[in-house]
CSV table of C-alpha atoms and ligand atoms in Angstrom, one decimal:
chain,number,residue,atom,x,y,z
A,1,UNK,CA,70.5,77.7,78.2
A,2,UNK,CA,72.8,75.7,76.7
A,3,UNK,CA,76.1,75.7,75.4
A,4,UNK,CA,78.9,73.9,73.6
A,5,UNK,CA,82.6,73.4,73.6
A,6,UNK,CA,83.4,76.1,71.6
A,7,UNK,CA,81.4,78.3,73.0
A,8,UNK,CA,83.9,81.6,74.2
A,9,UNK,CA,82.3,83.7,78.3
A,10,UNK,CA,84.2,85.8,79.9
A,11,UNK,CA,83.5,86.0,83.8
A,12,UNK,CA,83.1,89.1,84.5
A,13,UNK,CA,83.4,89.2,89.1
A,14,UNK,CA,82.7,91.8,91.7
A,15,UNK,CA,83.4,91.7,95.6
A,16,UNK,CA,79.5,89.7,95.6
A,17,UNK,CA,81.6,86.8,94.8
A,18,UNK,CA,83.0,86.6,97.6
A,19,UNK,CA,80.7,87.7,99.9
A,20,UNK,CA,79.2,83.8,101.3
A,21,UNK,CA,82.6,83.3,101.9
A,22,UNK,CA,83.5,86.1,104.8
A,23,UNK,CA,84.4,88.4,103.1
A,24,UNK,CA,83.4,91.5,103.2
A,25,UNK,CA,82.1,93.9,99.6
A,26,UNK,CA,83.1,97.6,99.4
A,27,UNK,CA,79.6,99.1,98.9
A,28,UNK,CA,77.1,97.8,101.0
A,29,UNK,CA,77.9,99.1,105.1
A,30,UNK,CA,77.3,102.9,103.3
A,31,UNK,CA,80.4,103.1,101.1
A,32,UNK,CA,82.5,102.6,104.2
A,33,UNK,CA,84.7,98.8,103.5
A,34,UNK,CA,86.2,97.6,106.8
A,35,UNK,CA,85.2,100.8,108.9
A,36,UNK,CA,87.5,102.7,106.2
A,37,UNK,CA,85.8,105.1,103.7
A,38,UNK,CA,87.4,104.2,100.4
A,39,UNK,CA,89.3,106.8,99.8
A,40,UNK,CA,91.6,106.6,103.4
A,41,UNK,CA,93.1,103.3,101.9
A,42,UNK,CA,92.9,102.9,98.8
A,43,UNK,CA,94.1,105.6,96.4
A,44,UNK,CA,98.7,106.4,96.1
A,45,UNK,CA,98.3,109.8,98.3
A,46,UNK,CA,96.6,107.4,101.1
A,47,UNK,CA,100.2,105.2,100.9
A,48,UNK,CA,102.2,108.2,101.0
A,49,UNK,CA,101.3,110.9,103.6
A,50,UNK,CA,99.9,107.4,106.3
A,51,UNK,CA,101.1,104.9,104.9
A,52,UNK,CA,100.9,102.7,108.1
A,53,UNK,CA,97.4,103.2,108.6
A,54,UNK,CA,97.2,101.4,104.8
A,55,UNK,CA,100.1,99.0,106.0
A,56,UNK,CA,97.8,97.8,109.0
A,57,UNK,CA,95.1,98.0,107.7
A,58,UNK,CA,96.8,96.0,104.2
A,59,UNK,CA,97.5,94.0,106.1
A,60,UNK,CA,94.5,92.4,107.9
A,61,UNK,CA,92.9,92.3,104.2
A,62,UNK,CA,96.1,89.4,104.0
A,63,UNK,CA,95.6,87.7,106.7
A,64,UNK,CA,92.2,87.6,106.0
A,65,UNK,CA,93.0,85.7,103.8
A,66,UNK,CA,94.3,83.2,105.3
A,67,UNK,CA,91.0,81.8,107.0
A,68,UNK,CA,88.3,81.8,104.2
A,69,UNK,CA,87.8,79.6,101.7
A,70,UNK,CA,86.1,79.1,98.4
A,71,UNK,CA,82.6,78.7,98.1
A,72,UNK,CA,80.0,77.5,96.1
A,73,UNK,CA,79.8,80.1,93.2
A,74,UNK,CA,84.1,80.0,92.4
A,75,UNK,CA,83.8,76.1,92.0
A,76,UNK,CA,80.4,76.7,90.0
A,77,UNK,CA,83.1,78.3,87.3
A,78,UNK,CA,85.9,75.8,88.2
A,79,UNK,CA,83.6,73.9,86.4
A,80,UNK,CA,82.7,76.3,83.7
A,81,UNK,CA,86.9,76.4,82.9
A,82,UNK,CA,86.8,73.1,83.0
A,83,UNK,CA,84.5,72.2,80.1
A,84,UNK,CA,84.7,75.1,77.8
A,85,UNK,CA,88.8,74.7,78.5
A,86,UNK,CA,90.8,78.0,76.6
A,87,UNK,CA,87.7,79.7,75.2
A,88,UNK,CA,86.9,80.2,79.0
A,89,UNK,CA,88.2,83.6,81.0
A,90,UNK,CA,87.5,84.8,84.6
A,91,UNK,CA,88.0,88.2,85.4
A,92,UNK,CA,87.8,89.6,88.7
A,93,UNK,CA,88.1,92.4,90.1
A,94,UNK,CA,88.6,90.8,93.2
A,95,UNK,CA,91.7,90.3,95.3
A,96,UNK,CA,91.2,88.6,97.2
A,97,UNK,CA,93.0,84.4,96.5
A,98,UNK,CA,89.6,82.9,96.7
A,99,UNK,CA,89.5,82.1,92.8
A,100,UNK,CA,92.5,80.9,92.0
A,101,UNK,CA,92.9,78.4,95.4
A,102,UNK,CA,89.4,77.4,93.7
A,103,UNK,CA,90.7,75.8,90.6
A,104,UNK,CA,90.2,79.0,87.7
A,105,UNK,CA,93.2,79.3,85.3
A,106,UNK,CA,92.8,81.4,83.3
A,107,UNK,CA,92.3,83.5,85.3
A,108,UNK,CA,93.1,88.3,85.3
A,109,UNK,CA,93.2,90.6,88.8
A,110,UNK,CA,92.9,93.5,87.4
A,111,UNK,CA,92.6,94.7,90.2
A,112,UNK,CA,95.9,93.4,91.7
A,113,UNK,CA,96.2,90.6,94.5
A,114,UNK,CA,96.8,90.5,98.2
A,115,UNK,CA,99.1,88.2,98.1
A,116,UNK,CA,101.2,89.7,96.1
A,117,UNK,CA,103.8,92.3,97.6
A,118,UNK,CA,105.4,95.2,95.3
A,119,UNK,CA,108.8,96.9,95.2
A,120,UNK,CA,107.6,100.5,94.4
A,121,UNK,CA,111.6,101.7,93.4
A,122,UNK,CA,112.5,98.4,90.9
A,123,UNK,CA,108.4,96.6,89.5
A,124,UNK,CA,109.2,93.5,91.0
A,125,UNK,CA,106.5,91.0,92.3
A,126,UNK,CA,106.2,89.0,95.2
A,127,UNK,CA,104.0,86.2,95.9
A,128,UNK,CA,104.6,86.5,100.2
A,129,UNK,CA,101.8,85.2,102.3
A,130,UNK,CA,105.0,84.1,104.5
A,131,UNK,CA,103.8,85.0,108.5
A,132,UNK,CA,107.5,86.9,108.5
A,133,UNK,CA,104.6,89.1,105.3
A,134,UNK,CA,102.0,89.2,107.6
A,135,UNK,CA,102.9,91.5,110.5
A,136,UNK,CA,103.5,94.7,111.2
A,137,UNK,CA,106.3,95.9,110.1
A,138,UNK,CA,106.8,96.6,106.7
A,139,UNK,CA,108.4,94.1,104.5
A,140,UNK,CA,111.6,94.9,102.6
A,141,UNK,CA,112.9,93.9,98.4
A,142,UNK,CA,114.5,91.1,97.8
A,143,UNK,CA,115.5,92.6,95.1
A,144,UNK,CA,116.7,96.4,95.5
A,145,UNK,CA,117.1,98.4,98.4
A,146,UNK,CA,113.8,99.8,99.2
A,147,UNK,CA,112.5,99.4,103.0
A,148,UNK,CA,108.8,99.3,102.0
A,149,UNK,CA,107.0,97.4,99.5
A,150,UNK,CA,103.1,98.2,98.5
A,151,UNK,CA,100.3,96.1,98.5
A,152,UNK,CA,100.0,95.1,94.8
A,153,UNK,CA,96.4,96.8,94.7
A,154,UNK,CA,95.5,98.9,91.8
A,155,UNK,CA,93.7,102.1,94.1
A,156,UNK,CA,92.1,104.5,93.1
A,157,UNK,CA,93.9,107.0,90.4
A,158,UNK,CA,95.1,104.1,89.4
A,159,UNK,CA,95.4,102.1,86.2
A,160,UNK,CA,93.9,98.4,85.6
A,161,UNK,CA,95.7,95.1,85.0
A,162,UNK,CA,95.8,93.7,81.6
A,163,UNK,CA,93.5,95.9,80.0
A,164,UNK,CA,94.4,95.2,76.2
A,165,UNK,CA,94.0,90.8,77.0
A,166,UNK,CA,90.9,91.5,78.9
A,167,UNK,CA,89.8,94.4,75.9
A,168,UNK,CA,90.9,91.6,73.2
A,169,UNK,CA,88.5,88.4,75.6
A,170,UNK,CA,85.1,91.0,75.8
A,171,UNK,CA,85.0,91.7,72.2
A,172,UNK,CA,85.8,88.5,71.1
A,173,UNK,CA,82.6,86.8,73.3
A,174,UNK,CA,79.6,85.4,72.7
A,175,UNK,CA,78.5,85.2,75.6
A,176,UNK,CA,79.1,88.0,78.9
A,177,UNK,CA,78.2,86.7,82.8
A,178,UNK,CA,78.6,90.2,85.3
A,179,UNK,CA,78.5,88.4,88.9
A,180,UNK,CA,78.9,90.3,92.5
A,181,UNK,CA,79.7,93.5,90.9
A,182,UNK,CA,77.4,96.8,91.4
A,183,UNK,CA,79.1,98.7,88.3
A,184,UNK,CA,80.0,101.1,90.4
A,185,UNK,CA,83.8,100.8,88.6
A,186,UNK,CA,85.6,102.0,85.5
A,187,UNK,CA,86.9,100.3,82.9
A,188,UNK,CA,85.1,97.1,84.9
A,189,UNK,CA,81.6,98.0,85.0
A,190,UNK,CA,81.6,99.3,81.1
A,191,UNK,CA,83.0,96.1,79.9
A,192,UNK,CA,79.4,95.5,79.0
A,193,UNK,CA,78.8,98.4,77.4
A,194,UNK,CA,82.2,96.3,74.9
A,195,UNK,CA,80.3,92.5,75.1
A,196,UNK,CA,77.5,94.0,73.7
A,197,UNK,CA,78.5,96.3,70.7
A,198,UNK,CA,80.2,92.1,70.1
A,199,UNK,CA,77.0,90.6,69.6
A,200,UNK,CA,77.5,89.3,73.0
A,201,UNK,CA,74.5,87.9,75.1
A,202,UNK,CA,74.4,89.3,78.9
A,203,UNK,CA,74.2,87.8,81.9
A,204,UNK,CA,74.0,89.0,85.4
A,205,UNK,CA,74.3,87.8,88.8
A,206,UNK,CA,73.4,89.1,91.8
A,207,UNK,CA,71.8,90.2,94.9
A,208,UNK,CA,70.3,93.3,93.9
A,209,UNK,CA,70.1,96.3,91.1
A,210,UNK,CA,73.7,96.3,89.3
A,211,UNK,CA,73.8,100.2,88.0
A,212,UNK,CA,74.0,98.6,84.0
A,213,UNK,CA,71.4,96.5,84.8
A,214,UNK,CA,69.8,97.6,81.6
A,215,UNK,CA,72.6,96.4,79.5
A,216,UNK,CA,72.1,92.9,81.0
A,217,UNK,CA,69.7,91.0,78.5
A,218,UNK,CA,68.8,87.9,81.2
A,219,UNK,CA,69.6,88.7,85.1
A,220,UNK,CA,68.6,86.6,87.2
A,221,UNK,CA,68.8,88.2,91.2
A,222,UNK,CA,69.5,86.2,93.8
A,223,UNK,CA,73.2,84.7,96.1
A,224,UNK,CA,76.0,84.4,93.8
A,225,UNK,CA,76.5,80.5,96.2
A,226,UNK,CA,72.7,79.5,95.4
A,227,UNK,CA,72.9,80.3,91.1
A,228,UNK,CA,75.4,79.9,89.8
A,229,UNK,CA,75.5,76.1,89.9
A,230,UNK,CA,72.9,75.9,88.2
A,231,UNK,CA,73.9,78.4,86.0
A,232,UNK,CA,76.4,76.2,85.1
A,233,UNK,CA,74.4,73.2,85.7
A,234,UNK,CA,72.3,74.2,82.5
A,235,UNK,CA,74.6,75.6,80.4
A,236,UNK,CA,76.9,72.9,80.0
A,237,UNK,CA,75.1,69.7,81.7
B,1,APR,N1,75.5,87.0,95.9
B,1,APR,C1,76.0,88.4,94.3
B,1,APR,N2,76.2,89.6,94.5
B,1,APR,C2,76.1,89.6,95.7
B,1,APR,C3,76.3,88.7,96.9
B,1,APR,C4,76.0,87.4,97.0
B,1,APR,N3,76.4,87.1,97.8
B,1,APR,N4,76.0,89.5,98.4
B,1,APR,C5,76.5,91.1,98.0
B,1,APR,N5,76.2,91.2,95.8
B,1,APR,C6,76.4,91.9,95.4
B,1,APR,C7,77.0,93.6,96.4
B,1,APR,O1,74.7,93.5,96.2
B,1,APR,C8,76.7,94.4,95.2
B,1,APR,O2,76.4,95.2,94.6
B,1,APR,O3,77.9,92.6,94.9
B,1,APR,C9,77.5,94.2,95.1
B,1,APR,C10,78.7,94.4,95.6
B,1,APR,O4,79.5,95.4,94.8
B,1,APR,P1,80.6,96.4,95.9
B,1,APR,O5,81.0,96.6,96.6
B,1,APR,O6,80.6,97.2,94.3
B,1,APR,O7,82.2,95.3,94.7
B,1,APR,P2,82.8,95.5,93.0
B,1,APR,O8,81.4,95.8,92.3
B,1,APR,O9,83.6,94.2,93.0
B,1,APR,O10,83.5,96.7,93.2
B,1,APR,C11,84.0,97.1,92.1
B,1,APR,O11,85.3,99.3,94.0
B,1,APR,O12,86.6,100.0,95.7
B,1,APR,C12,86.9,99.0,94.7
B,1,APR,O13,88.7,98.4,93.8
B,1,APR,C13,87.2,97.3,94.1
B,1,APR,O14,87.5,96.2,92.6
B,1,APR,C14,86.6,97.0,93.4
B,1,APR,C15,86.0,98.0,93.2
B,2,ZN,ZN1,113.2,96.4,94.3
């Protein structure tokens, strides 16, 4: 399907787009994420009850970013953005930095970012990826007296970031593409319903059927790294 430069395209990505870069998805291994139940490490209660466990878990995820590279799927989305300019928005549920490193610019991290730490006292955020930020010790806030920054991650029971901006773009788009997301987690999984109600063509790319399969007009089953370069070429070449 060919598009022109006036087409408004919104893309929603999930863990599946980074799988081929070597980052594990959340729900592919019996609901375990790197051997932890998600609730054990990804809730504000876990951070309160067992901050050491949560901190060590996220420090390992943060260090992993130094060992992985963007793949063909991330790169294909950069190509699509180069063609569409401001008519392109990438919304990712991923907390890795692979979209940004590939070169995506118009990018919203709705579930936060591993690179970033946040102060719960003064709310300041810090992009901290130097060796002194990646060890076992907590990292202190430079802005106030707090000794312990937290991961800038949207945990379960917390509000995703930038939702007004996301809803506005999804309501206004012509084409909505979901990539590598299982459709389990709301509000991300429901964005397709808004896109559809607003008349957008909804395309899905995933290795297996997502829960919201039925809402897609067109669904491509397979690996994002193989499908995306072809899909983008069809759209813009
Ligand atoms: N190409 C395309 N899809 C893939 C690939 C691949 N190479 N590998 C795996 N997938 C698919 C899986 O089949 C699965 O449907 O990616 C999907 C990943 O689903 P989840 O692991 O549930 O990840 P996601 O949908 O991003 O999870 C949403 O849940 O815990 C949270 O906050 C976390 O942002 C995350 C949210
Ligand atoms: Zn502070």
